[in-house]
Amino acid sequence: MAERATREETAPNPAARRVQAAYFTLLIGNTLAASFIWGVNTLFLLDAGLTNFEAFAANAFFSVGMVIFEVPTGVVADTLGRRVSYLLGTVTLAVTTVLYYLLWVGHSPFWMWAIVSVLLGLGFTFFSGAVEAWLVDALAATGYTGGLERVFGRGLALAGAAMFIGSIAGGVVAQATNLGVPFLIRAGILVVMFIVAALVMHDLGFTPAGRAHPIRATKEVFNASVKYGLGRRPVRYVMFASFFTTGVGFYVFYALQPYLVELWGDTGAYSIAGLAAAILSGSQVIGGLVAPWVRRRFRKRTTTIILSLVVSSLVLLALGVNRNFWIALVLLTVWGLVEAAAGPVQQAYLNDMIPSQQRATVLSFNSLLGSTGGAVIQPVLGRSADLWGYPGSLLVSGGIQALAVPFLWLSRRQGSPADVATGESPESPEEITESGPPVG
């Protein structure tokens, strides 16, 4: 690992650096746009007249949209290219964000929120898998020799900085104006990102495979997802774990807004709601930067991933029994740090187990299973918040998230070479069979 890192720094690769710069630019813009509403999203939905159950059910319909459209939009990424997929995503998200604003203005009924939330999910499915796959393939094409954790970690840190700015700004703007303005700003940033992506994002190291019939193409993509995802045990168990971690992660992120406002004692303190996202963004910056260091502390990547998940679940349980605002901030910081430090490690672990041609497909399928978890788990936790308050729902969240640990342990038991890999060396389809890696 150290030798690869040194070689990358002493022998700069201009083409690889341009790819990374483009990736970081897209990541910063996407995160800035999204984070403008992250800090106030739950308060925005509640202000529109929705109950806790309806607010998180609306978020669940967003996840449903991702489940429905994940494979079809994977066809777009694999046939028309990752760049086209990204551009379609920015347009879709900009339009649906404006629609969200209009629903809030009209205090629209829940069924309308459900429909637009599904369309928001469509927008994000154009992103999921495509941008990450574009980066990994482009780096390989330009001869990048460093580890993937380095790039993912830097990206996470930069996204965290953008998230810090966006979440704080969104909360301040909402308090100075109203809860709808951050959504309009988000739509504007997405329009700018469309222009930027059209200029800097080009498919490298990947040739889109044209398919004549969309139904047949969707079937082919689904079959590839099953073969290279569910069909490979180490990948399969990571995907199963994402059902619980993503579902809980969606809920906790948005539940922390009203949770902190409740502890603070002022329901109109929108800037406090933005503070939750800001703390997580700061933790993300630090966690992203230390991810390569964390990776070197353990021989296996799954050690880092499992330990972080155990600590994260314990922190959620602690948040559930806590009633002090300042202690909640400390616990929130710890939760963000362990999640962020392990994130790039898990990304690298999964990417190193997927062949290049199926990378966007399998990553999208992994996102699909995570979104399914979000669709199922969020309404359950939203209802638990109605019954027992946000602290009670956080206790339930910690218990549900812990269910992912056995699946990650099973992935570790398969002995995939990616578990001990230190650089970019994705396995070929022949290196892992259904029964696991070859012996010897």
PDB file of N, CA and C in Angstrom, residues 130-188:
ATOM      1  N   ALA A 130     -23.373   4.669 -11.575  1.00  0.00           N
ATOM      2  CA  ALA A 130     -22.813   5.191 -12.825  1.00  0.00           C
ATOM      3  C   ALA A 130     -21.575   6.058 -12.588  1.00  0.00           C
ATOM      4  N   VAL A 131     -21.653   6.996 -11.648  1.00  0.00           N
ATOM      5  CA  VAL A 131     -20.523   7.910 -11.421  1.00  0.00           C
ATOM      6  C   VAL A 131     -19.336   7.156 -10.834  1.00  0.00           C
ATOM      7  N   GLU A 132     -19.613   6.276  -9.868  1.00  0.00           N
ATOM      8  CA  GLU A 132     -18.543   5.508  -9.252  1.00  0.00           C
ATOM      9  C   GLU A 132     -17.881   4.589 -10.274  1.00  0.00           C
ATOM     10  N   ALA A 133     -18.703   3.933 -11.105  1.00  0.00           N
ATOM     11  CA  ALA A 133     -18.153   3.047 -12.138  1.00  0.00           C
ATOM     12  C   ALA A 133     -17.350   3.851 -13.154  1.00  0.00           C
ATOM     13  N   TRP A 134     -17.845   5.039 -13.503  1.00  0.00           N
ATOM     14  CA  TRP A 134     -17.115   5.912 -14.432  1.00  0.00           C
ATOM     15  C   TRP A 134     -15.731   6.236 -13.881  1.00  0.00           C
ATOM     16  N   LEU A 135     -15.667   6.564 -12.609  1.00  0.00           N
ATOM     17  CA  LEU A 135     -14.392   6.919 -11.991  1.00  0.00           C
ATOM     18  C   LEU A 135     -13.415   5.748 -12.035  1.00  0.00           C
ATOM     19  N   VAL A 136     -13.856   4.572 -11.576  1.00  0.00           N
ATOM     20  CA  VAL A 136     -12.945   3.428 -11.484  1.00  0.00           C
ATOM     21  C   VAL A 136     -12.426   3.028 -12.863  1.00  0.00           C
ATOM     22  N   ASP A 137     -13.300   2.987 -13.858  1.00  0.00           N
ATOM     23  CA  ASP A 137     -12.876   2.610 -15.211  1.00  0.00           C
ATOM     24  C   ASP A 137     -11.948   3.665 -15.824  1.00  0.00           C
ATOM     25  N   ALA A 138     -12.257   4.942 -15.592  1.00  0.00           N
ATOM     26  CA  ALA A 138     -11.425   6.012 -16.143  1.00  0.00           C
ATOM     27  C   ALA A 138     -10.041   6.011 -15.508  1.00  0.00           C
ATOM     28  N   LEU A 139      -9.977   5.745 -14.198  1.00  0.00           N
ATOM     29  CA  LEU A 139      -8.677   5.676 -13.533  1.00  0.00           C
ATOM     30  C   LEU A 139      -7.844   4.528 -14.096  1.00  0.00           C
ATOM     31  N   ALA A 140      -8.495   3.384 -14.306  1.00  0.00           N
ATOM     32  CA  ALA A 140      -7.777   2.239 -14.874  1.00  0.00           C
ATOM     33  C   ALA A 140      -7.264   2.561 -16.277  1.00  0.00           C
ATOM     34  N   ALA A 141      -8.078   3.266 -17.056  1.00  0.00           N
ATOM     35  CA  ALA A 141      -7.693   3.601 -18.433  1.00  0.00           C
ATOM     36  C   ALA A 141      -6.533   4.582 -18.489  1.00  0.00           C
ATOM     37  N   THR A 142      -6.389   5.403 -17.458  1.00  0.00           N
ATOM     38  CA  THR A 142      -5.310   6.394 -17.446  1.00  0.00           C
ATOM     39  C   THR A 142      -4.067   5.903 -16.713  1.00  0.00           C
ATOM     40  N   GLY A 143      -4.083   4.646 -16.267  1.00  0.00           N
ATOM     41  CA  GLY A 143      -2.903   4.074 -15.631  1.00  0.00           C
ATOM     42  C   GLY A 143      -2.706   4.450 -14.186  1.00  0.00           C
ATOM     43  N   TYR A 144      -3.769   4.747 -13.479  1.00  0.00           N
ATOM     44  CA  TYR A 144      -3.673   5.087 -12.057  1.00  0.00           C
ATOM     45  C   TYR A 144      -3.180   3.874 -11.273  1.00  0.00           C
ATOM     46  N   THR A 145      -2.191   4.052 -10.391  1.00  0.00           N
ATOM     47  CA  THR A 145      -1.602   2.936  -9.648  1.00  0.00           C
ATOM     48  C   THR A 145      -1.871   2.997  -8.155  1.00  0.00           C
ATOM     49  N   GLY A 146      -2.556   4.031  -7.672  1.00  0.00           N
ATOM     50  CA  GLY A 146      -2.833   4.140  -6.249  1.00  0.00           C
ATOM     51  C   GLY A 146      -4.013   3.279  -5.838  1.00  0.00           C
ATOM     52  N   GLY A 147      -4.260   3.215  -4.532  1.00  0.00           N
ATOM     53  CA  GLY A 147      -5.388   2.457  -4.017  1.00  0.00           C
ATOM     54  C   GLY A 147      -6.685   3.228  -4.166  1.00  0.00           C
ATOM     55  N   LEU A 148      -7.789   2.500  -4.308  1.00  0.00           N
ATOM     56  CA  LEU A 148      -9.088   3.158  -4.441  1.00  0.00           C
ATOM     57  C   LEU A 148      -9.495   3.899  -3.178  1.00  0.00           C
ATOM     58  N   GLU A 149      -9.034   3.398  -2.011  1.00  0.00           N
ATOM     59  CA  GLU A 149      -9.389   4.089  -0.766  1.00  0.00           C
ATOM     60  C   GLU A 149      -8.916   5.533  -0.771  1.00  0.00           C
ATOM     61  N   ARG A 150      -7.771   5.774  -1.417  1.00  0.00           N
ATOM     62  CA  ARG A 150      -7.226   7.138  -1.455  1.00  0.00           C
ATOM     63  C   ARG A 150      -8.179   8.086  -2.171  1.00  0.00           C
ATOM     64  N   VAL A 151      -8.684   7.658  -3.314  1.00  0.00           N
ATOM     65  CA  VAL A 151      -9.576   8.517  -4.096  1.00  0.00           C
ATOM     66  C   VAL A 151     -10.934   8.644  -3.421  1.00  0.00           C
ATOM     67  N   PHE A 152     -11.490   7.503  -2.994  1.00  0.00           N
ATOM     68  CA  PHE A 152     -12.787   7.544  -2.331  1.00  0.00           C
ATOM     69  C   PHE A 152     -12.714   8.360  -1.035  1.00  0.00           C
ATOM     70  N   GLY A 153     -11.587   8.222  -0.316  1.00  0.00           N
ATOM     71  CA  GLY A 153     -11.429   8.971   0.924  1.00  0.00           C
ATOM     72  C   GLY A 153     -11.363  10.469   0.685  1.00  0.00           C
ATOM     73  N   ARG A 154     -10.583  10.877  -0.327  1.00  0.00           N
ATOM     74  CA  ARG A 154     -10.508  12.307  -0.652  1.00  0.00           C
ATOM     75  C   ARG A 154     -11.859  12.828  -1.125  1.00  0.00           C
ATOM     76  N   GLY A 155     -12.527  12.011  -1.933  1.00  0.00           N
ATOM     77  CA  GLY A 155     -13.852  12.412  -2.398  1.00  0.00           C
ATOM     78  C   GLY A 155     -14.821  12.590  -1.244  1.00  0.00           C
ATOM     79  N   LEU A 156     -14.761  11.664  -0.286  1.00  0.00           N
ATOM     80  CA  LEU A 156     -15.637  11.751   0.878  1.00  0.00           C
ATOM     81  C   LEU A 156     -15.348  13.015   1.684  1.00  0.00           C
ATOM     82  N   ALA A 157     -14.064  13.334   1.824  1.00  0.00           N
ATOM     83  CA  ALA A 157     -13.692  14.539   2.567  1.00  0.00           C
ATOM     84  C   ALA A 157     -14.197  15.800   1.866  1.00  0.00           C
ATOM     85  N   LEU A 158     -14.022  15.868   0.559  1.00  0.00           N
ATOM     86  CA  LEU A 158     -14.498  17.036  -0.191  1.00  0.00           C
ATOM     87  C   LEU A 158     -16.015  17.121  -0.179  1.00  0.00           C
ATOM     88  N   ALA A 159     -16.671  15.965  -0.299  1.00  0.00           N
ATOM     89  CA  ALA A 159     -18.132  15.967  -0.227  1.00  0.00           C
ATOM     90  C   ALA A 159     -18.587  16.407   1.155  1.00  0.00           C
ATOM     91  N   GLY A 160     -17.829  16.009   2.178  1.00  0.00           N
ATOM     92  CA  GLY A 160     -18.165  16.436   3.536  1.00  0.00           C
ATOM     93  C   GLY A 160     -18.068  17.947   3.701  1.00  0.00           C
ATOM     94  N   ALA A 161     -17.038  18.539   3.092  1.00  0.00           N
ATOM     95  CA  ALA A 161     -16.894  19.996   3.154  1.00  0.00           C
ATOM     96  C   ALA A 161     -18.059  20.686   2.448  1.00  0.00           C
ATOM     97  N   ALA A 162     -18.443  20.138   1.278  1.00  0.00           N
ATOM     98  CA  ALA A 162     -19.580  20.696   0.551  1.00  0.00           C
ATOM     99  C   ALA A 162     -20.868  20.528   1.343  1.00  0.00           C
ATOM    100  N   MET A 163     -20.995  19.375   1.999  1.00  0.00           N
ATOM    101  CA  MET A 163     -22.172  19.116   2.812  1.00  0.00           C
ATOM    102  C   MET A 163     -22.247  20.076   3.996  1.00  0.00           C
ATOM    103  N   PHE A 164     -21.090  20.370   4.590  1.00  0.00           N
ATOM    104  CA  PHE A 164     -21.047  21.314   5.712  1.00  0.00           C
ATOM    105  C   PHE A 164     -21.566  22.681   5.278  1.00  0.00           C
ATOM    106  N   ILE A 165     -21.045  23.152   4.149  1.00  0.00           N
ATOM    107  CA  ILE A 165     -21.455  24.466   3.640  1.00  0.00           C
ATOM    108  C   ILE A 165     -22.942  24.460   3.283  1.00  0.00           C
ATOM    109  N   GLY A 166     -23.370  23.433   2.546  1.00  0.00           N
ATOM    110  CA  GLY A 166     -24.753  23.383   2.093  1.00  0.00           C
ATOM    111  C   GLY A 166     -25.747  23.242   3.220  1.00  0.00           C
ATOM    112  N   SER A 167     -25.462  22.375   4.188  1.00  0.00           N
ATOM    113  CA  SER A 167     -26.421  22.143   5.268  1.00  0.00           C
ATOM    114  C   SER A 167     -26.556  23.351   6.178  1.00  0.00           C
ATOM    115  N   ILE A 168     -25.421  23.995   6.493  1.00  0.00           N
ATOM    116  CA  ILE A 168     -25.483  25.213   7.305  1.00  0.00           C
ATOM    117  C   ILE A 168     -26.212  26.312   6.541  1.00  0.00           C
ATOM    118  N   ALA A 169     -25.830  26.495   5.278  1.00  0.00           N
ATOM    119  CA  ALA A 169     -26.453  27.536   4.463  1.00  0.00           C
ATOM    120  C   ALA A 169     -27.941  27.279   4.290  1.00  0.00           C
ATOM    121  N   GLY A 170     -28.320  26.008   4.087  1.00  0.00           N
ATOM    122  CA  GLY A 170     -29.726  25.679   3.926  1.00  0.00           C
ATOM    123  C   GLY A 170     -30.541  26.019   5.163  1.00  0.00           C
ATOM    124  N   GLY A 171     -29.988  25.692   6.346  1.00  0.00           N
ATOM    125  CA  GLY A 171     -30.693  26.014   7.589  1.00  0.00           C
ATOM    126  C   GLY A 171     -30.805  27.508   7.808  1.00  0.00           C
ATOM    127  N   VAL A 172     -29.717  28.238   7.533  1.00  0.00           N
ATOM    128  CA  VAL A 172     -29.737  29.696   7.714  1.00  0.00           C
ATOM    129  C   VAL A 172     -30.700  30.346   6.725  1.00  0.00           C
ATOM    130  N   VAL A 173     -30.663  29.909   5.462  1.00  0.00           N
ATOM    131  CA  VAL A 173     -31.564  30.458   4.452  1.00  0.00           C
ATOM    132  C   VAL A 173     -33.016  30.191   4.824  1.00  0.00           C
ATOM    133  N   ALA A 174     -33.301  28.978   5.300  1.00  0.00           N
ATOM    134  CA  ALA A 174     -34.672  28.635   5.693  1.00  0.00           C
ATOM    135  C   ALA A 174     -35.150  29.509   6.842  1.00  0.00           C
ATOM    136  N   GLN A 175     -34.254  29.769   7.817  1.00  0.00           N
ATOM    137  CA  GLN A 175     -34.645  30.585   8.958  1.00  0.00           C
ATOM    138  C   GLN A 175     -34.821  32.048   8.548  1.00  0.00           C
ATOM    139  N   ALA A 176     -34.005  32.512   7.593  1.00  0.00           N
ATOM    140  CA  ALA A 176     -34.106  33.908   7.156  1.00  0.00           C
ATOM    141  C   ALA A 176     -35.267  34.123   6.193  1.00  0.00           C
ATOM    142  N   THR A 177     -35.672  33.074   5.484  1.00  0.00           N
ATOM    143  CA  THR A 177     -36.748  33.215   4.489  1.00  0.00           C
ATOM    144  C   THR A 177     -37.900  32.270   4.843  1.00  0.00           C
ATOM    145  N   ASN A 178     -37.867  31.073   4.262  1.00  0.00           N
ATOM    146  CA  ASN A 178     -38.841  30.035   4.616  1.00  0.00           C
ATOM    147  C   ASN A 178     -38.258  28.676   4.220  1.00  0.00           C
ATOM    148  N   LEU A 179     -38.958  27.622   4.566  1.00  0.00           N
ATOM    149  CA  LEU A 179     -38.448  26.272   4.344  1.00  0.00           C
ATOM    150  C   LEU A 179     -38.406  25.867   2.871  1.00  0.00           C
ATOM    151  N   GLY A 180     -39.046  26.633   2.004  1.00  0.00           N
ATOM    152  CA  GLY A 180     -39.083  26.272   0.594  1.00  0.00           C
ATOM    153  C   GLY A 180     -37.910  26.777  -0.221  1.00  0.00           C
ATOM    154  N   VAL A 181     -37.296  27.888   0.199  1.00  0.00           N
ATOM    155  CA  VAL A 181     -36.222  28.496  -0.590  1.00  0.00           C
ATOM    156  C   VAL A 181     -35.027  27.563  -0.806  1.00  0.00           C
ATOM    157  N   PRO A 182     -34.579  26.787   0.214  1.00  0.00           N
ATOM    158  CA  PRO A 182     -33.459  25.871  -0.040  1.00  0.00           C
ATOM    159  C   PRO A 182     -33.719  24.900  -1.192  1.00  0.00           C
ATOM    160  N   PHE A 183     -34.964  24.526  -1.421  1.00  0.00           N
ATOM    161  CA  PHE A 183     -35.291  23.613  -2.514  1.00  0.00           C
ATOM    162  C   PHE A 183     -35.108  24.292  -3.875  1.00  0.00           C
ATOM    163  N   LEU A 184     -35.448  25.559  -3.950  1.00  0.00           N
ATOM    164  CA  LEU A 184     -35.244  26.300  -5.195  1.00  0.00           C
ATOM    165  C   LEU A 184     -33.756  26.479  -5.485  1.00  0.00           C
ATOM    166  N   ILE A 185     -32.968  26.731  -4.433  1.00  0.00           N
ATOM    167  CA  ILE A 185     -31.521  26.868  -4.614  1.00  0.00           C
ATOM    168  C   ILE A 185     -30.932  25.546  -5.098  1.00  0.00           C
ATOM    169  N   ARG A 186     -31.417  24.460  -4.528  1.00  0.00           N
ATOM    170  CA  ARG A 186     -30.936  23.143  -4.952  1.00  0.00           C
ATOM    171  C   ARG A 186     -31.184  22.913  -6.445  1.00  0.00           C
ATOM    172  N   ALA A 187     -32.373  23.253  -6.904  1.00  0.00           N
ATOM    173  CA  ALA A 187     -32.701  23.078  -8.322  1.00  0.00           C
ATOM    174  C   ALA A 187     -31.755  23.897  -9.199  1.00  0.00           C
ATOM    175  N   GLY A 188     -31.433  25.110  -8.770  1.00  0.00           N
ATOM    176  CA  GLY A 188     -30.523  25.962  -9.533  1.00  0.00           C
ATOM    177  C   GLY A 188     -29.121  25.370  -9.626  1.00  0.00           C
TER     178      GLY A 188
END
